[in-house]
Coordinates of C-alpha atoms in Angstrom, one line a residue:
X1 CA -119.2 -29.3 3.9
X2 CA -117.6 -31.3 1.5
X3 CA -114.5 -29.4 1.3
X4 CA -114.1 -29.4 4.9
X5 CA -114.7 -32.9 5.8
X6 CA -112.7 -34.5 2.5
X7 CA -109.8 -32.0 4.2
X8 CA -109.9 -33.3 7.9
X9 CA -109.5 -37.0 5.9
X10 CA -106.7 -36.0 3.9
X11 CA -104.8 -34.0 7.6
X12 CA -105.6 -37.8 9.5
X13 CA -104.1 -39.8 6.7
X14 CA -101.1 -37.9 6.9
X15 CA -100.4 -37.7 10.5
X16 CA -100.8 -41.3 10.8
X17 CA -98.4 -42.2 8.5
X18 CA -95.3 -39.2 9.7
X19 CA -96.7 -40.9 13.3
X20 CA -96.8 -44.7 12.6
X21 CA -92.9 -46.3 13.1
X22 CA -94.1 -49.2 11.3
X23 CA -94.8 -47.1 8.1
X24 CA -92.0 -44.5 8.9
X25 CA -89.4 -47.3 8.3
X26 CA -88.7 -50.0 6.6
X27 CA -87.6 -53.3 7.9
X28 CA -84.1 -54.0 7.7
X29 CA -83.4 -56.5 6.1
X30 CA -82.2 -60.5 7.5
X31 CA -79.3 -61.5 7.1
X32 CA -77.9 -63.7 4.8
X33 CA -78.4 -67.0 5.8
X34 CA -75.8 -69.0 3.4
X35 CA -72.3 -71.0 4.8
X36 CA -70.1 -68.6 4.6
X37 CA -67.1 -69.7 2.1
X38 CA -63.4 -70.0 2.2
X39 CA -61.9 -66.4 1.3
X40 CA -58.3 -66.0 -0.8
X41 CA -57.2 -63.5 -2.0
X42 CA -57.2 -62.6 -5.8
X43 CA -53.9 -63.6 -6.6
X44 CA -52.4 -65.7 -8.5
X45 CA -53.0 -69.1 -7.7
X46 CA -51.2 -72.5 -7.5
X47 CA -54.6 -74.8 -8.3
X48 CA -56.1 -75.2 -12.1
X49 CA -59.6 -74.8 -12.2
X50 CA -60.6 -78.7 -10.8
X51 CA -58.3 -78.3 -7.8
X52 CA -60.4 -75.0 -7.1
X53 CA -63.6 -77.2 -7.3
X54 CA -62.4 -80.1 -5.1
X55 CA -60.9 -77.7 -2.4
X56 CA -64.3 -75.0 -2.2
X57 CA -66.5 -78.6 -3.1
X58 CA -67.1 -78.6 0.8
X59 CA -67.5 -74.9 1.1
X60 CA -70.3 -74.0 -1.3
X61 CA -69.0 -72.4 -4.5
X62 CA -65.9 -70.7 -4.6
X63 CA -65.8 -67.1 -3.6
X64 CA -66.1 -64.4 -7.0
X65 CA -62.9 -63.1 -6.4
X66 CA -61.7 -66.8 -7.2
X67 CA -64.1 -66.9 -9.7
X68 CA -62.7 -64.3 -11.8
X69 CA -58.8 -65.3 -11.3
X70 CA -60.2 -68.6 -12.4
X71 CA -62.0 -66.6 -15.7
X72 CA -58.1 -64.8 -15.8
X73 CA -56.0 -68.2 -16.0
X74 CA -58.8 -69.9 -18.6
X75 CA -58.0 -67.9 -20.7
X76 CA -61.6 -66.8 -20.8
X77 CA -61.8 -63.6 -21.4
X78 CA -65.6 -62.7 -20.7
X79 CA -67.0 -62.9 -17.1
X80 CA -69.8 -64.0 -18.4
X81 CA -68.7 -67.6 -19.4
X82 CA -69.9 -70.2 -17.6
X83 CA -69.1 -73.3 -16.2
X84 CA -68.8 -75.6 -19.1
X85 CA -67.1 -72.7 -20.8
X86 CA -64.3 -73.0 -18.1
X87 CA -63.9 -76.9 -17.6
X88 CA -63.2 -77.1 -21.2
X89 CA -60.4 -74.1 -21.2
X90 CA -56.9 -75.9 -20.8
X91 CA -55.5 -75.8 -17.5
X92 CA -52.2 -76.8 -15.7
X93 CA -50.6 -76.2 -12.3
X94 CA -47.7 -73.6 -12.1
X95 CA -44.1 -75.8 -12.3
X96 CA -41.1 -74.0 -11.1
X97 CA -37.6 -73.7 -13.1
X98 CA -35.2 -75.7 -13.7
X99 CA -31.4 -76.4 -15.1
X100 CA -30.3 -76.3 -18.7
X101 CA -29.5 -76.5 -21.5
X102 CA -29.9 -74.2 -24.4
X103 CA -31.4 -76.9 -26.5
X104 CA -35.1 -75.1 -24.9
X105 CA -36.1 -73.8 -22.5
X106 CA -35.6 -76.4 -19.8
X107 CA -33.9 -78.6 -21.5
X108 CA -31.0 -81.6 -20.5
X109 CA -27.6 -79.7 -20.0
X110 CA -28.0 -76.2 -17.8
X111 CA -29.4 -73.1 -19.5
X112 CA -31.9 -71.5 -17.1
X113 CA -34.7 -70.0 -18.4
X114 CA -36.7 -67.5 -16.9
X115 CA -39.3 -68.3 -13.5
X116 CA -42.4 -68.0 -13.8
X117 CA -44.4 -66.2 -11.6
X118 CA -46.0 -67.4 -8.5
X119 CA -46.0 -64.8 -5.3
X120 CA -44.3 -66.9 -2.5
X121 CA -46.1 -64.0 0.0
X122 CA -48.8 -65.9 0.0
X123 CA -47.8 -69.5 -0.8
X124 CA -49.1 -71.1 2.7
X125 CA -52.5 -70.3 2.6
X126 CA -52.5 -71.8 -0.9
X127 CA -50.7 -74.7 -0.2
X128 CA -52.7 -75.6 3.1
X129 CA -55.9 -76.0 1.0
X130 CA -54.3 -78.0 -1.6
X131 CA -56.2 -82.5 -1.8
X132 CA -54.1 -84.6 0.0
X133 CA -52.7 -86.6 -3.1
X134 CA -51.3 -83.3 -4.6
X135 CA -48.8 -83.9 -1.1
X136 CA -46.4 -86.2 -2.1
X137 CA -43.5 -86.6 -4.1
X138 CA -43.7 -84.8 -8.4
X139 CA -41.6 -86.5 -10.9
X140 CA -41.6 -83.8 -12.8
X141 CA -39.3 -84.5 -16.2
X142 CA -36.7 -87.6 -16.7
X143 CA -34.4 -86.3 -19.7
X144 CA -31.5 -88.2 -21.5
X145 CA -29.5 -86.7 -23.4
X146 CA -26.2 -87.5 -25.6
X147 CA -23.6 -85.0 -26.8
X148 CA -20.9 -86.4 -30.1
X149 CA -17.9 -83.8 -30.7
X150 CA -15.7 -86.0 -33.6
X151 CA -12.1 -85.9 -33.8
X152 CA -12.3 -83.4 -36.0
X153 CA -9.0 -81.9 -36.7
X154 CA -7.2 -84.1 -34.7
X155 CA -7.7 -87.5 -33.0
X156 CA -9.2 -86.6 -29.4
X157 CA -12.9 -87.1 -29.4
X158 CA -15.5 -86.9 -26.9
X159 CA -18.6 -89.2 -26.0
X160 CA -21.4 -88.3 -23.6
X161 CA -24.6 -89.8 -22.1
X162 CA -26.4 -87.2 -19.4
X163 CA -28.9 -88.7 -17.5
X164 CA -30.6 -87.1 -15.2
X165 CA -34.2 -86.7 -13.2
X166 CA -36.7 -84.4 -11.5
X167 CA -38.9 -84.2 -7.8
X168 CA -40.2 -81.9 -5.8
X169 CA -43.1 -81.6 -3.0
X170 CA -45.8 -81.3 -3.8
X171 CA -46.4 -78.7 -0.2
X172 CA -43.4 -77.4 -1.0
X173 CA -42.9 -77.2 -5.3
X174 CA -40.3 -74.3 -4.7
X175 CA -38.0 -76.5 -3.7
X176 CA -36.6 -78.6 -6.7
X177 CA -33.8 -82.1 -6.5
X178 CA -32.5 -83.3 -9.7
X179 CA -29.5 -86.1 -9.0
X180 CA -27.8 -86.4 -12.7
X181 CA -25.4 -88.8 -14.3
X182 CA -23.2 -88.1 -17.2
X183 CA -20.4 -90.7 -18.8
X184 CA -18.1 -89.9 -20.8
X185 CA -16.1 -91.7 -23.6
X186 CA -12.6 -90.2 -24.6
X187 CA -10.3 -91.0 -27.6
X188 CA -7.3 -89.7 -28.0
X189 CA -4.8 -87.7 -28.2
X190 CA -1.8 -89.4 -28.9
X191 CA -0.1 -87.3 -27.0
X192 CA -1.2 -87.0 -23.6
X193 CA -2.8 -89.7 -21.5
X194 CA -6.9 -88.4 -21.2
X195 CA -8.3 -91.3 -19.0
X196 CA -10.7 -93.7 -21.2
X197 CA -13.5 -92.7 -19.5
X198 CA -15.1 -90.1 -16.7
X199 CA -18.1 -89.7 -14.7
X200 CA -20.0 -87.1 -12.5
X201 CA -22.6 -87.8 -10.5
X202 CA -24.2 -84.9 -7.9
X203 CA -27.3 -84.2 -6.9
X204 CA -28.1 -80.4 -7.9
X205 CA -30.7 -78.6 -4.9
X206 CA -32.8 -75.7 -6.5
X207 CA -35.0 -73.2 -4.6
X208 CA -36.9 -70.3 -6.6
X209 CA -38.2 -67.3 -4.2
X210 CA -40.5 -64.9 -5.9
X211 CA -40.1 -61.8 -3.4
X212 CA -42.7 -59.9 -5.0
X213 CA -44.3 -59.0 -7.9
X214 CA -41.1 -58.2 -9.9
X215 CA -39.1 -59.7 -8.1
X216 CA -37.6 -62.8 -7.6
X217 CA -34.6 -65.4 -7.1
X218 CA -33.4 -68.6 -7.9
X219 CA -30.6 -69.9 -6.2
X220 CA -29.4 -73.9 -6.1
X221 CA -25.6 -75.8 -4.7
X222 CA -25.0 -79.4 -6.1
X223 CA -22.3 -81.7 -4.6
X224 CA -21.1 -83.6 -7.0
X225 CA -18.5 -86.3 -8.1
X226 CA -16.2 -85.9 -10.9
X227 CA -13.8 -88.5 -11.7
X228 CA -11.8 -91.0 -13.8
X229 CA -13.3 -94.4 -11.8
X230 CA -9.4 -94.4 -10.3
X231 CA -9.1 -91.3 -8.7
X232 CA -11.4 -90.6 -5.9
X233 CA -9.2 -88.0 -3.6
X234 CA -10.7 -85.2 -2.1
X235 CA -9.6 -84.3 -6.0
X236 CA -12.6 -85.2 -7.3
X237 CA -15.1 -83.9 -4.5
X238 CA -17.0 -80.5 -5.6
X239 CA -19.6 -78.2 -4.7
X240 CA -20.9 -75.6 -7.1
X241 CA -23.9 -73.3 -7.4
X242 CA -25.6 -70.5 -8.7
X243 CA -26.9 -67.0 -7.1
X244 CA -29.5 -65.3 -9.6
X245 CA -32.0 -62.2 -9.3
X246 CA -35.0 -61.5 -11.7
X247 CA -36.5 -58.5 -12.3
X248 CA -39.8 -58.3 -14.5
X249 CA -39.1 -55.2 -16.6
X250 CA -42.1 -55.4 -18.2
X251 CA -45.0 -57.9 -19.8
X252 CA -42.9 -58.6 -22.4
X253 CA -38.6 -58.2 -20.5
X254 CA -37.5 -59.7 -17.1
X255 CA -33.7 -59.0 -16.3
X256 CA -31.7 -61.1 -14.5
X257 CA -28.1 -61.1 -13.0
X258 CA -26.6 -63.2 -11.1
X259 CA -23.5 -65.2 -10.5
X260 CA -22.3 -69.0 -11.3
X261 CA -20.1 -71.4 -9.4
X262 CA -18.1 -74.2 -11.3
X263 CA -15.2 -74.7 -9.1
X264 CA -12.9 -76.1 -11.6
X265 CA -9.4 -76.1 -12.2
X266 CA -9.0 -73.4 -14.8
X267 CA -12.2 -71.2 -13.7
X268 CA -14.0 -70.2 -10.1
X269 CA -17.0 -68.4 -11.1
X270 CA -18.1 -66.6 -14.3
X271 CA -20.8 -64.1 -14.0
X272 CA -24.1 -64.0 -15.3
X273 CA -25.9 -61.8 -16.5
X274 CA -28.8 -61.2 -19.0
X275 CA -32.0 -60.2 -20.9
X276 CA -34.7 -62.2 -21.3
X277 CA -37.5 -60.7 -23.8
X278 CA -40.8 -62.3 -25.3
X279 CA -42.7 -60.0 -28.0
X280 CA -45.4 -62.6 -28.1
X281 CA -45.7 -65.7 -28.5
X282 CA -42.9 -66.9 -31.6
X283 CA -40.5 -65.8 -30.5
X284 CA -37.9 -66.2 -27.5
X285 CA -35.0 -64.1 -27.1
X286 CA -32.8 -65.5 -24.0
X287 CA -29.8 -62.7 -25.1
X288 CA -27.9 -64.1 -20.7
X289 CA -24.0 -64.8 -20.6
X290 CA -23.0 -67.8 -20.7
X291 CA -26.0 -69.2 -22.6
X292 CA -27.9 -67.2 -24.7
X293 CA -29.9 -68.3 -27.9
X294 CA -33.0 -66.9 -29.9
X295 CA -35.5 -69.4 -30.9
X296 CA -38.0 -68.7 -33.3
X297 CA -41.7 -71.3 -33.3
X298 CA -41.7 -72.8 -37.0
X299 CA -45.0 -74.4 -35.8
X300 CA -48.0 -74.6 -33.1
X301 CA -51.6 -76.9 -33.2
X302 CA -53.2 -78.7 -31.0
X303 CA -50.4 -79.1 -28.1
X304 CA -47.6 -79.8 -30.3
X305 CA -45.0 -76.8 -30.9
X306 CA -42.2 -77.8 -33.1
X307 CA -38.7 -75.1 -32.8
X308 CA -35.8 -73.3 -34.5
X309 CA -33.2 -71.4 -32.9
X310 CA -29.8 -70.5 -32.7
X311 CA -28.2 -70.5 -29.5
X312 CA -24.5 -70.6 -27.5
X313 CA -22.8 -72.4 -24.8
X314 CA -19.0 -72.9 -22.6
X315 CA -18.6 -77.1 -22.9
X316 CA -16.4 -78.8 -20.2
X317 CA -15.1 -79.4 -16.7
X318 CA -13.1 -80.1 -14.8
X319 CA -12.3 -84.8 -13.0
X320 CA -10.1 -86.1 -10.8
X321 CA -8.2 -88.5 -12.7
X322 CA -5.0 -91.1 -12.1
X323 CA -2.4 -90.1 -14.5
X324 CA 0.3 -93.8 -16.2
X325 CA 2.3 -93.8 -13.7
X326 CA -0.2 -93.5 -11.1
X327 CA 0.1 -90.4 -10.0
X328 CA -3.2 -88.5 -8.8
X329 CA -3.6 -85.2 -10.9
X330 CA -7.1 -83.1 -12.5
X331 CA -7.7 -83.4 -15.8
X332 CA -9.6 -79.8 -17.1
X333 CA -11.2 -79.8 -20.5
X334 CA -13.3 -76.6 -22.5
X335 CA -14.7 -75.2 -25.7
X336 CA -17.1 -73.3 -26.5
X337 CA -20.5 -74.2 -28.6
X338 CA -22.4 -72.2 -31.7
X339 CA -25.3 -74.3 -31.9
X340 CA -28.2 -74.3 -34.3
X341 CA -30.9 -76.8 -32.7
X342 CA -34.5 -77.6 -33.2
X343 CA -37.2 -78.8 -31.4
X344 CA -40.3 -80.2 -30.8
X345 CA -42.7 -80.0 -27.7
X346 CA -45.2 -82.3 -27.5
X347 CA -47.4 -80.8 -24.0
X348 CA -47.4 -82.6 -21.6
X349 CA -46.0 -86.1 -22.7
X350 CA -42.8 -85.3 -24.4
X351 CA -39.7 -82.6 -25.8
X352 CA -36.9 -83.9 -28.3
X353 CA -34.4 -82.1 -30.0
X354 CA -31.6 -82.7 -33.1
X355 CA -29.1 -79.9 -32.9
X356 CA -25.6 -80.0 -35.0
X357 CA -22.6 -77.5 -33.6
X358 CA -19.3 -75.4 -34.1
X359 CA -16.6 -76.8 -31.3
X360 CA -13.7 -74.4 -31.0
X361 CA -12.0 -72.9 -28.8
X362 CA -10.7 -76.3 -27.3
X363 CA -7.8 -77.1 -24.3
X364 CA -7.6 -80.2 -22.7
X365 CA -5.0 -79.3 -19.3
X366 CA -3.6 -80.9 -16.2
X367 CA -2.9 -79.4 -12.5
X368 CA 0.3 -81.0 -12.9
X369 CA 1.0 -79.0 -16.6
X370 CA 2.4 -82.0 -17.6
X371 CA 0.7 -82.9 -21.6
X372 CA -1.7 -79.6 -21.3
X373 CA -2.8 -79.9 -25.9
X374 CA -5.2 -77.1 -27.5
X375 CA -7.1 -80.2 -29.5
X376 CA -8.0 -78.3 -33.7
X377 CA -11.7 -77.5 -34.3
X378 CA -14.7 -79.7 -34.8
X379 CA -18.5 -80.3 -34.9
X380 CA -21.1 -81.7 -32.0
X381 CA -23.9 -83.4 -32.9
X382 CA -26.6 -83.8 -29.9
X383 CA -29.5 -85.2 -29.2
X384 CA -32.0 -85.6 -26.4
X385 CA -35.2 -86.9 -24.8
X386 CA -37.6 -85.4 -22.3
X387 CA -40.9 -86.7 -20.0

């Protein structure tokens, strides 16, 4: 009897549980009540950690993919790093390349550095988040360089002062403008009427377009004036330019190919090609024609680095001049340079460099062919400051 009652109670409970909608299924979870955050895909960003905080200040915390990127760009590998760790990590805004000499990666006389990566397809959405105070004119750097070629085995010497600065608009950093001025003091030779001073000035406009993760493009034009100050005819005006394509072969290797348009009397254009190889933080090999450079870092501490390097340069230019008899002509000087240099880099502050070199294959020639000569070999001393 008792067993029958017990079985009846158990059967009734099971039937109630089976037929009750409230017990047959769980209530669905309540929808999220927090505000939706601004979402940006996890690709490299133009902005530092502090700038991201400003961007997302009115939208709540940044989305998870941006937080992951912040860990990666700050050098903190652990996904469990705290906000304090992120804020303490050294960060800086992405910069784009400019043209400079073999003196350094971006130094003042025309050396081509491989560009840094920043994906162009996502540039618009990133710039839309940029704080207003970051959207004006940004002075990237200013550079002053003095180069001296003493007379050597001949009585012909050249001293050159080069001054330039690079700027861009914060809302469009892929386009950079570099006004420049060069002043050349010449002495001798007595065999021809070389003017005592030559000038060149112009504005280089450079654009950098990352096309994909592997491919990028660097192009530019530079309307310029090359003169002795007396001949200001159409001979003095010249357009220069360059177009280079880059392929990221691997994490340590980048390949470049293109051309450099000089517009000189002796050389209209040059092919440009080579390999940029950086196996570690201490070695940089830029096997790039026409300006190769191999550097080795000998010191690094507290944001300061010291480098020694070997480099090559193709020197000279063409200028419109007035001859001693009053006739208009075009003077062209060229040489080849082997350089050894030392550079100190104080990050975010300044760079300075000193170089010495051997100069050979020197040639002075005129468009008229009158007064051409070959000065002898000489040395070179250069000092520069970039800030």
